[in-house]
Amino acid sequence: MTAQEKMASDATPTSAGARKKVNRRQHILETLAQMLEQNPGERITTAALARQVGVTEAALYRHFPSKRKMFEGLIEFIEEALFSRIHRIAAAVPDTGDKLDKSLLLVLLFAQKNPGLCRVLNGDALTGEHEGLRSRVSQIYDRLEAELRKLLREAEANSGIHVSMGGAVFVSALVAQVEGRIQQFVRSGFKRLPSQDWPQVWAVFSLQLQRRTLA
């Protein structure tokens, strides 16, 4: 599901006025995401965004008080889209390796389907914007690392699974792999897909997962 499709599906206002306001906010965020995809390497101005949306800049600011808030809206969408699904995977998939594999592939496929949002995730679109936005993006990767560590701790406690190189190093390497693939996707002009050859890469990582044997 793309960012545009997910944003639209999340709209559940209770009145015509609320629906119009929410729809306009969603349209602004969807347009911003599209412009980030269609104009790689370029900084999106509010004037250009307003023209693309079909409103004045003043109307734009009635829905978002600042450009920072617009980017925060995209970041919040990314967080909700990713971690709600990662939690579902954790609850539904019994095998630890499969949980990790599916969670990481989820992030890669989300990035692949939403190229414009990858420019947010790798910081490219945030050049010249409020510095706090980079910290917000960093929190996404920190949260992903925390979720993966939690999965490993639970596996250690419940199944005796351990990681040869150490859980912290292992998870850090996994997150670096994901972040690097998103970076390559943006750098290649969205040609080098994040999920490319992932099964082979995960096969190497999965060798680190071992079950403790009783002495």
Coordinates of C-alpha atoms in Angstrom, one line a residue, residues 40-169:
P40 CA 14.6 13.9 -6.5
G41 CA 17.3 16.1 -5.0
E42 CA 15.2 19.2 -5.0
R43 CA 14.0 21.1 -2.0
I44 CA 10.2 21.5 -2.0
T45 CA 9.0 25.0 -1.3
T46 CA 5.7 25.9 0.2
A47 CA 4.9 28.0 -2.8
A48 CA 5.5 25.1 -5.2
L49 CA 3.5 22.8 -2.9
A50 CA 0.6 25.3 -2.7
R51 CA 0.5 25.5 -6.5
Q52 CA 0.5 21.7 -6.9
V53 CA -2.3 21.4 -4.3
G54 CA -4.2 24.2 -6.0
V55 CA -4.5 26.6 -3.0
T56 CA -2.7 29.7 -1.8
E57 CA 0.2 29.5 0.6
A58 CA -2.1 31.1 3.2
A59 CA -4.6 28.3 2.8
L60 CA -1.8 25.8 3.1
Y61 CA -0.8 27.3 6.5
R62 CA -4.4 27.1 7.7
H63 CA -4.0 23.3 7.7
F64 CA -0.4 23.2 8.8
P65 CA 1.1 26.1 10.8
S66 CA 4.6 25.4 9.4
K67 CA 6.5 23.4 6.8
R68 CA 8.0 21.5 9.7
K69 CA 4.5 20.3 10.7
M70 CA 4.0 19.0 7.2
F71 CA 7.1 16.9 7.4
E72 CA 6.2 15.8 10.9
G73 CA 2.9 14.6 9.4
L74 CA 4.8 12.4 7.0
I75 CA 7.0 11.1 9.7
E76 CA 4.1 10.2 11.9
F77 CA 2.4 8.4 9.0
I78 CA 5.6 6.4 8.5
E79 CA 5.8 5.4 12.1
E80 CA 2.2 4.3 12.3
A81 CA 2.3 2.4 9.1
L82 CA 5.5 0.5 10.0
F83 CA 5.1 -0.3 13.7
S84 CA 1.5 -1.2 13.7
R85 CA 2.3 -3.9 11.2
I86 CA 5.5 -5.0 12.9
H87 CA 3.5 -5.6 16.1
R88 CA 1.0 -7.7 14.1
I89 CA 3.9 -9.8 12.7
A90 CA 5.3 -10.2 16.2
A91 CA 2.0 -11.5 17.5
A92 CA 1.1 -13.7 14.6
V93 CA 4.4 -15.3 13.5
P94 CA 5.8 -18.0 15.9
D95 CA 9.3 -18.4 14.6
T96 CA 11.9 -15.8 15.7
G97 CA 13.8 -15.9 12.5
D98 CA 10.6 -15.4 10.5
K99 CA 9.5 -12.5 12.7
L100 CA 12.8 -10.7 12.1
D101 CA 12.8 -11.5 8.4
K102 CA 9.2 -10.4 7.8
S103 CA 9.6 -7.3 9.9
L104 CA 12.7 -6.2 8.0
L105 CA 11.2 -7.0 4.6
L106 CA 8.1 -5.0 5.6
V107 CA 10.2 -1.9 6.1
L108 CA 12.0 -2.5 2.8
L109 CA 8.8 -3.0 0.8
F110 CA 7.2 0.0 2.4
A111 CA 10.2 2.1 1.3
Q112 CA 10.0 0.6 -2.2
K113 CA 6.4 1.5 -2.6
N114 CA 6.8 5.0 -1.3
P115 CA 10.0 6.5 -2.9
G116 CA 9.1 10.0 -1.8
L117 CA 9.0 9.0 1.8
C118 CA 12.5 7.4 1.4
R119 CA 13.8 10.9 0.9
V120 CA 12.5 11.7 4.4
L121 CA 13.9 8.5 5.9
N122 CA 17.4 9.1 4.6
G123 CA 17.3 12.9 5.4
D124 CA 17.7 14.0 1.8
A125 CA 14.4 15.9 1.8
L126 CA 15.2 17.5 5.2
T127 CA 18.3 19.5 4.1
G128 CA 17.7 23.1 5.0
E129 CA 14.6 22.2 7.1
H130 CA 14.2 22.3 10.9
E131 CA 17.0 20.3 12.6
G132 CA 14.5 18.6 14.9
L133 CA 13.1 16.7 11.9
R134 CA 16.3 14.7 11.6
S135 CA 16.0 13.7 15.2
R136 CA 12.5 12.5 14.6
V137 CA 13.7 10.4 11.7
S138 CA 16.5 9.0 13.9
Q139 CA 13.8 8.0 16.4
I140 CA 12.2 5.7 13.7
Y141 CA 15.5 3.8 13.3
D142 CA 16.0 3.7 17.1
R143 CA 12.5 2.4 17.6
L144 CA 13.1 -0.3 14.9
E145 CA 16.2 -1.4 16.7
A146 CA 14.4 -1.5 20.0
E147 CA 11.6 -3.6 18.5
L148 CA 14.1 -6.1 17.1
R149 CA 16.0 -6.3 20.4
K150 CA 12.7 -7.0 22.2
L151 CA 12.0 -9.9 19.8
L152 CA 15.4 -11.4 20.5
R153 CA 15.1 -11.0 24.2
E154 CA 11.7 -12.8 24.1
A155 CA 13.2 -15.6 22.0
E156 CA 16.1 -16.0 24.4
A157 CA 13.7 -16.3 27.3
N158 CA 11.1 -18.5 25.7
S159 CA 13.0 -20.6 23.1
G160 CA 16.6 -20.5 24.1
I161 CA 17.6 -18.6 20.9
H162 CA 20.8 -16.7 21.1
V163 CA 22.9 -14.8 18.6
S164 CA 26.6 -15.8 18.0
M165 CA 27.9 -12.2 17.6
G166 CA 25.8 -10.8 20.4
G167 CA 22.2 -9.5 20.1
A168 CA 23.1 -5.8 20.2
V169 CA 25.7 -6.1 17.4

